[in-house]
Coordinates of C-alpha atoms in Angstrom, one line a residue:
M1 CA 13.6 23.4 -28.6
E2 CA 17.2 23.9 -29.8
R3 CA 20.0 22.0 -27.9
T4 CA 23.8 22.2 -28.0
Y5 CA 23.9 18.5 -29.1
D6 CA 21.9 16.0 -31.2
D7 CA 19.5 14.5 -28.7
T8 CA 17.7 12.3 -31.2
M9 CA 19.2 9.0 -30.2
F10 CA 19.1 9.8 -26.5
R11 CA 15.4 10.6 -26.6
D12 CA 14.6 7.6 -28.7
S13 CA 16.5 5.2 -26.4
F14 CA 15.3 6.7 -23.2
E15 CA 11.6 7.2 -24.0
H16 CA 11.2 3.8 -25.6
G17 CA 13.8 1.6 -23.9
Y18 CA 14.0 2.8 -20.2
T19 CA 11.1 0.6 -19.1
W20 CA 10.5 -1.7 -16.1
L21 CA 10.1 -4.7 -18.4
N22 CA 13.5 -4.1 -20.0
G23 CA 15.0 -4.0 -16.5
F24 CA 13.4 -7.4 -15.8
R25 CA 14.6 -8.8 -19.1
R26 CA 18.1 -7.9 -18.2
N27 CA 17.8 -9.8 -15.0
A28 CA 16.3 -12.8 -16.8
R29 CA 19.4 -12.9 -18.9
R30 CA 22.2 -12.1 -16.5
F31 CA 20.7 -13.7 -13.4
A32 CA 19.0 -16.6 -15.3
R33 CA 20.0 -19.2 -12.7
R34 CA 19.4 -17.1 -9.6
T35 CA 16.2 -17.6 -7.6
A36 CA 13.4 -15.1 -8.2
I37 CA 10.5 -16.6 -6.4
I38 CA 10.3 -18.9 -3.3
D39 CA 6.8 -20.4 -2.5
P40 CA 7.3 -22.3 0.8
E41 CA 3.7 -23.4 1.0
T42 CA 4.0 -25.5 -2.1
N43 CA 7.8 -26.2 -1.9
R44 CA 8.4 -24.6 -5.3
S45 CA 10.8 -22.0 -6.6
W46 CA 11.5 -20.2 -9.9
T47 CA 14.7 -18.9 -11.3
Y48 CA 14.7 -15.7 -13.3
R49 CA 14.8 -17.7 -16.5
M50 CA 11.8 -19.8 -15.3
L51 CA 9.9 -16.7 -14.2
D52 CA 10.4 -15.1 -17.6
E53 CA 9.2 -18.3 -19.4
E54 CA 6.1 -18.5 -17.2
A55 CA 5.3 -14.8 -18.0
N56 CA 5.7 -15.6 -21.7
R57 CA 3.3 -18.4 -21.4
L58 CA 0.7 -16.2 -19.9
A59 CA 1.4 -13.3 -22.3
N60 CA 0.9 -15.7 -25.3
A61 CA -2.4 -17.0 -23.7
L62 CA -3.6 -13.4 -23.2
R63 CA -2.8 -12.5 -26.8
D64 CA -4.7 -15.5 -28.1
D65 CA -7.7 -14.2 -26.2
G66 CA -7.4 -10.9 -28.1
V67 CA -5.6 -8.9 -25.4
G68 CA -3.5 -6.2 -26.8
K69 CA -2.3 -2.6 -26.4
N70 CA -4.0 -0.7 -23.5
D71 CA -6.4 -3.6 -22.7
V72 CA -6.9 -4.4 -19.0
V73 CA -6.0 -7.7 -17.3
M74 CA -7.6 -7.6 -13.9
T75 CA -6.3 -9.8 -11.1
A76 CA -8.0 -10.6 -7.8
L77 CA -5.2 -12.8 -6.3
H78 CA -3.7 -13.5 -3.0
N79 CA 0.1 -13.2 -2.9
C80 CA 1.0 -16.2 -5.1
P81 CA 3.3 -17.1 -8.0
E82 CA 0.5 -16.3 -10.5
F83 CA 0.4 -12.8 -9.1
C84 CA 4.1 -12.5 -10.2
F85 CA 3.4 -14.0 -13.6
S86 CA 0.5 -11.6 -14.2
Y87 CA 2.5 -8.6 -13.0
I88 CA 5.0 -9.1 -15.9
A89 CA 3.0 -10.8 -18.7
P90 CA 0.6 -8.0 -19.7
R91 CA 3.5 -5.6 -20.3
K92 CA 4.9 -7.9 -22.9
I93 CA 1.9 -7.4 -25.1
G94 CA 1.2 -3.7 -24.2
A95 CA -1.7 -4.4 -21.8
I96 CA -2.3 -3.0 -18.3
V97 CA -2.4 -5.2 -15.3
M98 CA -4.9 -4.1 -12.6
P99 CA -4.6 -5.9 -9.2
V100 CA -7.7 -5.6 -7.0
S101 CA -8.4 -6.7 -3.5
F102 CA -9.4 -10.3 -2.9
N103 CA -11.5 -9.0 0.1
L104 CA -14.1 -7.3 -2.1
A105 CA -17.8 -8.1 -1.9
C106 CA -19.3 -9.2 -5.2
G107 CA -21.1 -5.9 -5.7
E108 CA -17.8 -4.0 -5.3
L109 CA -16.0 -6.2 -7.7
R110 CA -18.8 -5.8 -10.2
L111 CA -18.5 -2.0 -10.1
L112 CA -14.7 -2.3 -10.8
I113 CA -15.3 -4.7 -13.6
E114 CA -17.9 -2.4 -15.2
H115 CA -15.7 0.7 -14.8
N116 CA -12.4 -0.8 -16.0
R117 CA -13.7 -3.4 -18.5
P118 CA -11.0 -6.0 -18.2
K119 CA -10.5 -8.4 -21.2
V120 CA -9.4 -11.2 -18.8
L121 CA -9.9 -11.6 -15.0
I122 CA -7.5 -13.9 -13.1
Y123 CA -8.5 -14.8 -9.5
S124 CA -7.6 -17.0 -6.6
A125 CA -9.6 -20.2 -6.2
E126 CA -10.4 -19.2 -2.6
I127 CA -12.7 -16.4 -3.8
R128 CA -14.3 -18.3 -6.8
D129 CA -17.9 -17.9 -5.5
M130 CA -17.6 -14.2 -5.0
V131 CA -15.9 -13.7 -8.5
Q132 CA -18.6 -15.9 -10.2
K133 CA -21.4 -13.9 -8.6
A134 CA -19.7 -10.5 -9.6
A135 CA -19.2 -11.7 -13.2
E136 CA -22.9 -12.8 -13.4
L137 CA -24.1 -9.4 -12.1
S138 CA -21.7 -7.3 -14.3
S139 CA -23.0 -5.8 -17.5
W140 CA -19.4 -6.1 -18.8
K141 CA -18.4 -9.6 -19.8
A142 CA -14.7 -10.4 -19.8
A143 CA -13.4 -12.7 -22.5
R144 CA -11.9 -15.1 -20.0
L145 CA -12.2 -15.8 -16.3
V146 CA -9.2 -17.7 -15.0
L147 CA -9.1 -19.6 -11.7
A148 CA -5.6 -19.6 -10.3
D149 CA -3.6 -20.5 -7.1
N150 CA -5.8 -23.6 -6.7
L151 CA -4.1 -25.1 -3.7
D152 CA -7.1 -27.2 -2.6
G153 CA -7.9 -28.5 -6.1
C154 CA -11.4 -27.1 -6.1
A155 CA -13.6 -27.5 -9.2
V156 CA -13.4 -24.8 -11.9
P157 CA -16.8 -23.1 -12.4
Q158 CA -18.5 -23.7 -15.6
G159 CA -17.4 -21.2 -18.3
H160 CA -14.1 -20.4 -16.4
V161 CA -10.7 -22.0 -17.0
G162 CA -8.0 -23.2 -14.7
Y163 CA -4.7 -21.4 -14.9
A164 CA -2.6 -24.5 -15.7
Q165 CA -5.0 -25.3 -18.6
Y166 CA -5.0 -21.7 -19.7
T167 CA -1.2 -21.4 -20.0
G168 CA 0.2 -24.9 -19.9
K169 CA 0.5 -25.5 -23.7
K170 CA 1.5 -22.0 -24.6
S171 CA 4.9 -21.1 -25.9
T172 CA 7.6 -20.0 -23.5
D173 CA 9.1 -17.8 -26.3
E174 CA 8.8 -14.0 -26.0
P175 CA 5.6 -12.9 -27.8
E176 CA 6.2 -10.9 -31.0
A177 CA 6.3 -7.2 -30.4
L178 CA 3.2 -5.6 -32.1
F179 CA 3.7 -2.2 -30.5
R180 CA 6.5 0.1 -29.5
P181 CA 6.6 0.8 -25.7
H182 CA 6.9 4.3 -24.3
I183 CA 7.8 5.3 -20.8
Y184 CA 4.5 7.2 -20.5
D185 CA 2.4 4.1 -21.3
E186 CA 0.1 3.0 -18.5
V187 CA 1.3 -0.5 -17.4
L188 CA -0.3 -0.8 -14.0
R189 CA -3.6 0.4 -12.6
L190 CA -4.2 0.4 -8.8
C191 CA -7.3 1.1 -6.6
T192 CA -7.5 3.5 -3.7
S193 CA -8.8 2.2 -0.5
G194 CA -11.3 5.1 -0.5
T195 CA -14.6 5.5 1.3
T196 CA -16.9 5.1 -1.7
A197 CA -18.3 1.9 -3.2
L198 CA -16.2 2.4 -6.3
P199 CA -12.6 3.0 -5.5
K200 CA -10.7 5.5 -7.6
S201 CA -8.5 3.8 -10.3
V202 CA -5.0 5.1 -10.3
P203 CA -2.9 4.8 -13.5
V204 CA 0.8 4.1 -13.1
N205 CA 3.0 4.5 -16.1
D206 CA 6.3 2.8 -17.0
I207 CA 8.7 5.4 -15.8
N208 CA 6.7 5.6 -12.5
E209 CA 7.4 1.8 -12.2
V210 CA 11.1 2.2 -12.9
L211 CA 11.6 5.2 -10.5
S212 CA 9.5 3.6 -7.8
A213 CA 11.8 0.6 -7.9
H214 CA 14.8 3.0 -7.8
D215 CA 13.4 4.7 -4.7
V216 CA 13.2 1.4 -2.8
I217 CA 16.6 0.3 -4.1
M218 CA 18.1 3.6 -3.0
H219 CA 16.5 3.9 0.4
Y220 CA 16.8 0.3 1.8
P221 CA 19.2 -0.2 -0.1
L222 CA 18.0 -3.3 -2.0
T223 CA 20.4 -5.4 -4.1
M224 CA 20.4 -8.7 -6.1
Q225 CA 21.7 -10.4 -2.9
D226 CA 18.5 -9.6 -0.9
V227 CA 15.5 -11.7 -0.1
T228 CA 12.2 -9.9 0.6
L229 CA 8.9 -10.8 2.2
N230 CA 5.8 -8.6 2.2
M231 CA 3.4 -9.5 5.0
T232 CA 0.7 -7.4 3.4
P233 CA -1.2 -8.1 0.2
W234 CA 0.6 -7.2 -3.0
F235 CA -2.5 -5.7 -4.7
H236 CA -2.0 -2.2 -3.2
R237 CA 0.8 0.3 -3.8
G238 CA 2.8 -0.5 -0.7
G239 CA 2.4 -4.2 -1.5
C240 CA 3.7 -4.3 -5.0
H241 CA 6.2 -1.4 -4.7
C242 CA 7.5 -1.8 -1.2
G243 CA 9.4 -5.0 -1.0
G244 CA 7.1 -6.6 -3.6
P245 CA 7.4 -7.6 -7.2
C246 CA 8.3 -4.2 -8.6
P247 CA 11.6 -3.4 -6.8
T248 CA 12.6 -7.0 -6.1
F249 CA 12.5 -8.2 -9.7
Y250 CA 14.0 -5.0 -10.9
A251 CA 16.9 -5.3 -8.5
G252 CA 17.3 -9.0 -9.2
G253 CA 16.5 -10.2 -5.7
A254 CA 14.4 -13.1 -4.5
L255 CA 10.8 -12.8 -3.4
V256 CA 9.2 -15.1 -0.7
V257 CA 5.5 -15.7 -1.2
M258 CA 3.2 -15.3 1.8
R259 CA -0.5 -15.7 1.0
N260 CA -1.8 -14.8 4.5
F261 CA 0.1 -13.2 7.3
Q262 CA 1.2 -15.7 10.0
P263 CA 3.6 -14.3 12.6
K264 CA 5.3 -17.5 13.6
T265 CA 5.7 -18.6 10.0
T266 CA 7.2 -15.2 9.1
L267 CA 9.8 -15.6 11.8
R268 CA 10.7 -19.2 10.8
W269 CA 10.9 -18.3 7.1
T270 CA 13.2 -15.4 7.9
E271 CA 15.5 -17.7 9.6
E272 CA 15.3 -20.5 7.0
Y273 CA 15.4 -18.4 3.8
H274 CA 17.7 -15.6 5.2
I275 CA 15.2 -12.9 4.5
S276 CA 16.8 -9.5 4.5
F277 CA 13.7 -7.1 4.2
I278 CA 10.2 -7.6 5.7
T279 CA 7.4 -5.2 5.0
G280 CA 4.2 -4.9 7.0
A281 CA 1.7 -2.5 8.6
P282 CA 2.4 -1.3 12.2
A283 CA -0.3 -3.7 13.5
T284 CA 1.5 -6.7 12.0
L285 CA 4.8 -5.6 13.6
E286 CA 3.1 -5.7 17.0
I287 CA 1.9 -9.3 16.4
L288 CA 5.4 -10.2 15.1
A289 CA 7.2 -8.8 18.1
H290 CA 4.9 -10.8 20.4
A291 CA 5.6 -14.0 18.5
Q292 CA 9.4 -13.4 18.6
E293 CA 9.3 -12.9 22.3
L294 CA 8.0 -16.5 22.5
L295 CA 10.1 -18.1 19.7
H296 CA 13.4 -16.3 19.8
C297 CA 14.2 -17.1 16.1
D298 CA 17.5 -16.1 14.5
L299 CA 16.7 -12.8 12.7
S300 CA 20.3 -11.9 12.1
S301 CA 19.8 -11.9 8.3
L302 CA 17.3 -9.0 8.6
K303 CA 18.6 -5.7 7.2
G304 CA 15.4 -3.9 7.9
I305 CA 11.7 -4.0 8.6
V306 CA 9.6 -1.5 6.6
T307 CA 6.2 -0.3 7.8
M308 CA 3.7 2.0 6.1
G309 CA 0.1 3.0 6.6
A310 CA 0.5 4.7 10.0
P311 CA 3.2 6.3 12.1
L312 CA 4.9 4.4 14.9
S313 CA 4.7 5.4 18.5
Q314 CA 8.1 5.8 20.2
K315 CA 7.2 3.1 22.7
N316 CA 6.4 0.6 20.0
C317 CA 9.5 1.6 17.9
I318 CA 11.8 0.9 20.9
R319 CA 10.2 -2.5 21.4
Y320 CA 10.5 -3.5 17.8
R321 CA 14.1 -2.4 17.6
E322 CA 14.9 -4.5 20.7
T323 CA 12.8 -7.5 19.7
L324 CA 13.1 -7.7 15.9
T325 CA 15.8 -5.6 14.4
P326 CA 17.4 -2.2 15.1
N327 CA 16.7 -1.3 11.5
I328 CA 13.2 0.0 11.4
F329 CA 11.9 2.1 8.5
N330 CA 8.6 4.0 8.4
G331 CA 7.2 5.4 5.2
Y332 CA 4.3 7.8 4.5
G333 CA 2.5 8.2 1.2
T334 CA -0.5 7.4 -0.8
T335 CA -1.7 5.1 -3.5
E336 CA -1.3 7.9 -6.0
T337 CA 2.3 8.8 -5.0
F338 CA 3.8 5.7 -3.3
W339 CA 5.9 6.8 -0.3
N340 CA 7.0 10.4 -0.1
S341 CA 8.6 10.9 3.3
F342 CA 10.7 8.4 5.2
L343 CA 12.0 7.7 8.7
R344 CA 15.2 5.7 8.5
P345 CA 16.9 3.7 11.3
Y346 CA 18.9 6.7 12.3
D347 CA 15.7 8.8 12.7
L348 CA 14.3 6.5 15.2
P349 CA 13.1 6.2 18.0
E350 CA 13.5 10.0 18.4
G351 CA 11.5 10.7 15.3
A352 CA 8.7 8.3 16.0
G353 CA 5.2 9.8 15.8
T354 CA 6.3 12.0 12.9
V355 CA 6.4 10.9 9.2
G356 CA 9.9 12.3 8.8
S357 CA 11.1 14.5 6.0
S358 CA 10.8 14.2 2.2
C359 CA 12.3 11.4 0.2
V360 CA 15.2 12.3 -2.1
D361 CA 13.2 13.1 -5.2
D362 CA 10.0 14.2 -3.5
E363 CA 8.8 17.3 -1.7
V364 CA 6.2 17.3 1.1
R365 CA 4.7 20.6 2.3
V366 CA 2.1 21.8 4.7
V367 CA -0.1 24.5 3.3
E368 CA -3.0 26.6 4.6
I369 CA -6.4 24.8 4.8
R370 CA -8.8 26.3 2.2
T371 CA -12.4 25.3 1.6
E372 CA -13.2 27.4 -1.5
R373 CA -10.1 26.4 -3.5
H374 CA -6.7 24.7 -3.3
A375 CA -4.2 26.6 -1.3
E376 CA -1.3 27.4 -3.6
P377 CA 1.9 25.3 -3.1
D378 CA 3.7 28.4 -1.7
E379 CA 0.9 29.2 0.8
T380 CA 2.6 27.3 3.5
V381 CA 1.9 27.4 7.3
P382 CA 4.7 28.4 9.7
H383 CA 7.5 25.9 10.5
D384 CA 6.6 26.0 14.2
G385 CA 5.4 22.4 14.8
R386 CA 2.0 23.8 16.0
T387 CA 0.1 25.4 13.1
Q388 CA -2.0 22.9 11.2
G389 CA -2.4 22.8 7.5
E390 CA -3.0 20.4 4.6
I391 CA -0.2 18.0 3.6
I392 CA 0.6 18.2 -0.1
I393 CA 3.1 16.1 -2.1
S394 CA 5.1 16.6 -5.3
C395 CA 6.6 13.5 -6.9
P396 CA 6.3 13.5 -10.7
E397 CA 8.7 10.5 -10.9
K398 CA 6.2 8.2 -9.1
S399 CA 2.7 9.7 -10.0
T400 CA 0.7 10.4 -13.1
Y401 CA -1.4 13.0 -11.2
S402 CA -4.5 11.4 -12.6
Y403 CA -7.4 8.9 -12.1
Y404 CA -8.8 6.7 -14.8
D405 CA -12.1 8.1 -16.1
N406 CA -12.7 10.3 -13.1
E407 CA -11.8 13.9 -14.1
E408 CA -13.8 15.4 -11.2
A409 CA -11.9 13.5 -8.5
A410 CA -8.6 14.4 -10.3
K411 CA -9.4 18.1 -10.0
E412 CA -10.1 17.8 -6.3
K413 CA -6.8 16.0 -5.6
F414 CA -4.2 17.4 -8.1
H415 CA -3.1 21.0 -8.6
K416 CA 0.0 22.4 -10.3
G417 CA 2.1 19.3 -10.0
W418 CA 1.0 18.6 -6.3
M419 CA -1.3 16.1 -4.7
Y420 CA -3.5 17.4 -2.0
T421 CA -3.8 14.5 0.4
G422 CA -6.6 15.7 2.7
D423 CA -4.3 14.8 5.6
I424 CA -3.9 17.5 8.2
G425 CA -0.4 18.1 9.8
T426 CA 2.3 20.4 11.1
W427 CA 6.0 20.8 10.3
D428 CA 8.9 22.1 12.1
E429 CA 12.0 24.1 11.3
D430 CA 13.7 21.0 9.9
W431 CA 10.7 20.4 7.6
V432 CA 9.8 17.2 9.5
V433 CA 6.1 16.6 9.1
T434 CA 3.7 15.2 11.7
V435 CA 0.2 14.0 10.7
C436 CA -2.6 15.1 12.9
G437 CA -5.6 13.6 11.1
R438 CA -7.7 14.0 8.1
K439 CA -10.0 16.9 7.0
D440 CA -13.0 14.6 7.1
D441 CA -12.1 13.1 10.5
M442 CA -11.9 16.4 12.3
M443 CA -14.1 16.7 15.4
I444 CA -15.2 20.1 16.8
V445 CA -15.5 19.9 20.5
S446 CA -16.5 23.1 22.3
G447 CA -15.4 25.1 19.3
E448 CA -11.9 23.5 19.1
N449 CA -10.7 21.4 16.1
I450 CA -9.5 18.0 17.3
Y451 CA -8.2 15.1 15.2
P452 CA -8.6 11.5 16.4
S453 CA -4.9 10.7 16.1
Q454 CA -4.1 13.3 18.7
V455 CA -6.0 11.4 21.3
E456 CA -5.0 8.0 20.0
D457 CA -1.3 8.8 20.3
V458 CA -1.8 9.7 24.0
L459 CA -3.9 6.6 24.7
C460 CA -1.4 4.3 23.1
E461 CA 1.3 5.5 25.5
S462 CA -0.7 3.9 28.4
P463 CA 0.4 0.4 29.5
L464 CA -3.4 -0.3 29.7
V465 CA -3.8 0.1 25.9
K466 CA -2.9 -2.4 23.2
D467 CA -4.6 -0.5 20.4
C468 CA -7.4 2.1 20.0
I469 CA -9.4 4.2 17.6
V470 CA -11.2 7.5 18.4
T471 CA -14.3 9.1 16.9
S472 CA -17.0 11.5 18.0
V473 CA -20.6 11.3 19.1
P474 CA -23.2 14.2 19.4
D475 CA -23.1 16.1 22.6
R476 CA -25.7 18.8 23.7
V477 CA -23.2 20.9 25.5
R478 CA -20.0 20.6 23.4
G479 CA -21.5 19.9 20.0
Q480 CA -19.4 16.7 19.8
A481 CA -17.7 14.6 22.4
V482 CA -14.7 12.3 22.0
A483 CA -15.4 8.6 22.1
A484 CA -12.6 6.0 22.4
Y485 CA -12.7 2.4 21.4
V486 CA -9.9 0.6 23.2
V487 CA -8.3 -2.8 22.8
P488 CA -7.1 -3.5 26.4
A489 CA -3.6 -4.7 27.1
G490 CA -4.9 -7.1 29.8
K491 CA -8.1 -8.7 31.1
D492 CA -8.2 -6.4 34.2
V493 CA -8.4 -3.1 32.3
T494 CA -11.4 -1.0 33.1
V495 CA -12.9 2.1 31.5
E496 CA -12.6 3.8 34.8
A497 CA -8.8 3.3 34.7
L498 CA -8.7 4.6 31.2
K499 CA -10.6 7.7 32.2
D500 CA -8.1 8.3 35.1
F501 CA -5.1 7.9 32.7
C502 CA -6.6 10.5 30.3
A503 CA -7.5 12.9 33.1
A504 CA -3.9 12.8 34.4
S505 CA -2.3 13.2 31.0
P506 CA -0.7 16.6 30.4
L507 CA -1.2 16.2 26.7
L508 CA -5.0 16.0 26.8
S509 CA -6.9 19.2 27.4
S510 CA -10.4 18.9 28.8
C511 CA -12.1 19.0 25.4
K512 CA -9.7 16.3 24.0
R513 CA -10.4 13.8 26.8
P514 CA -12.7 11.0 25.8
R515 CA -16.1 11.2 27.5
Y516 CA -17.2 7.8 26.2
F517 CA -15.3 4.5 26.3
A518 CA -15.8 1.0 24.9
L519 CA -13.6 -2.0 25.2
I520 CA -13.3 -4.0 21.9
D521 CA -11.4 -7.0 20.7
A522 CA -9.7 -5.4 17.6
V523 CA -9.5 -2.1 15.7
P524 CA -11.0 -2.5 12.2
R525 CA -8.3 -2.0 9.6
T526 CA -7.9 -2.2 5.9
A527 CA -5.6 -4.7 4.2
T528 CA -2.9 -2.0 4.3
G529 CA -3.3 -1.5 8.0
K530 CA -5.2 1.8 8.0
K531 CA -7.9 2.3 10.6
I532 CA -11.4 2.1 9.1
R533 CA -12.7 5.3 10.7
G534 CA -15.9 5.5 8.7
L535 CA -17.0 2.1 10.1
I536 CA -16.4 3.3 13.7
R537 CA -18.2 6.6 13.1
S538 CA -21.3 4.9 11.9
R539 CA -21.0 2.2 14.6
A540 CA -20.7 4.9 17.4
Q541 CA -24.2 6.2 16.8
Q542 CA -25.7 2.8 17.4
D543 CA -23.4 2.0 20.3
L544 CA -24.4 5.2 22.0
Q545 CA -28.1 4.4 21.7
E546 CA -27.5 0.8 23.0
G547 CA -25.3 1.9 25.9
L548 CA -22.2 0.0 24.6
L549 CA -20.3 3.3 24.7
R550 CA -20.1 4.1 28.4
R551 CA -20.1 7.8 29.4
L552 CA -17.8 8.6 32.3

């Protein structure tokens, strides 16, 4: 293509030099003495120079094990310093880092190992038995299994190596460059939370990393003066990209390590380390608000609390603003696309319950629901806040629109530069989107399509309800009937009182009202805070037979 100028130098510099790693390297030079990591549990910290040196040690160790261009380094780590080292080091030798959940069963990890074939697996000591069993079962044998984050000093399994032994004697010098990086290189591979035994593997390229960091830097905004703490695990997209290693190290800020969420500890660390941004699922915010009502910690350093995974109710949003900080952010997105719509402090509490409007570089639409094919991106539903359709997302800056070694799944999800989320929603004349549920969660009661979130939103407005999850059970008259599992807000809550609340609600038509109720201790959720609806669906059948779900 002819241009009006010579673009040779620009293309060469941009395509090969505009990488996340180069951004981190700039910070390692100019912010060499600034704090990059704070690990309160071990009373340790790392400056940017020290972080870069630790990453170099690991990179040199990986190279000595034969890891090179496009090889996979899998990590199954709690939030810990070694997670940060392994987030950076593989990029230095052209490899791909793949964080996976530390909550996996051995069979699940075995499937991921066999599908992705990591050369090296680095894991937290706390899950050594699970990892050892998965490695034994797997037909793919990694060159090295590295036990890390060994706070209790447990024994290293035979054939594995401890992290300190693996990297301790390696050079802190930058490894020699044996490849030329490109912004389209895969540098990170993430797993969807999915419903199948083998999660989909999501490639993230270098420019996705840079622009995901930019998105956070722009929306918070995040600067080198900020201190972040993510209350959720870093291994998922919201963990590493939303107040995690990706944007924090790219901006030059400091990252506080929290291995497991503890509300009182979070509040005390916020006061002690002057944390400016906290990230967590809506469920963790509820626990945090309750703890703050008891402790009354000084949270004046907070510039914002960011939540993803589920929309906030207006009632909860008001409470968090009064108890924690007036600056609440709520993002909506996917593993494949990061966040794509955003509620900012000025959108709340009025916008609570919606997922807001599109982020600056993204577009979110609601299109007609098709079963035989993808609706075209321009086949949108009316902007009336009532007509339901499928939510689709365009964000080429943060998504590769692909899955690793899963072409069939990619065809189902991606079409003409859009991701088809499977979420059902509406939008209004201001293009503000509200999520109603998922295609596969839809219940058909007396011929009417009902989504669990519609009923849950109403239930959660009751002072009787702390949390809830809704599913369906077979019904001879209606085809399906709504069943509600409720976490009561007090000891005296009865299912009869819940029934009366639903009957009196002007937002629940007869077919939407739960016919069955069960009181439970907690709603099952993933590590990212999403409700595990498949578990409740399968449980409901048994609970119905055993009488644990009460019909009223």
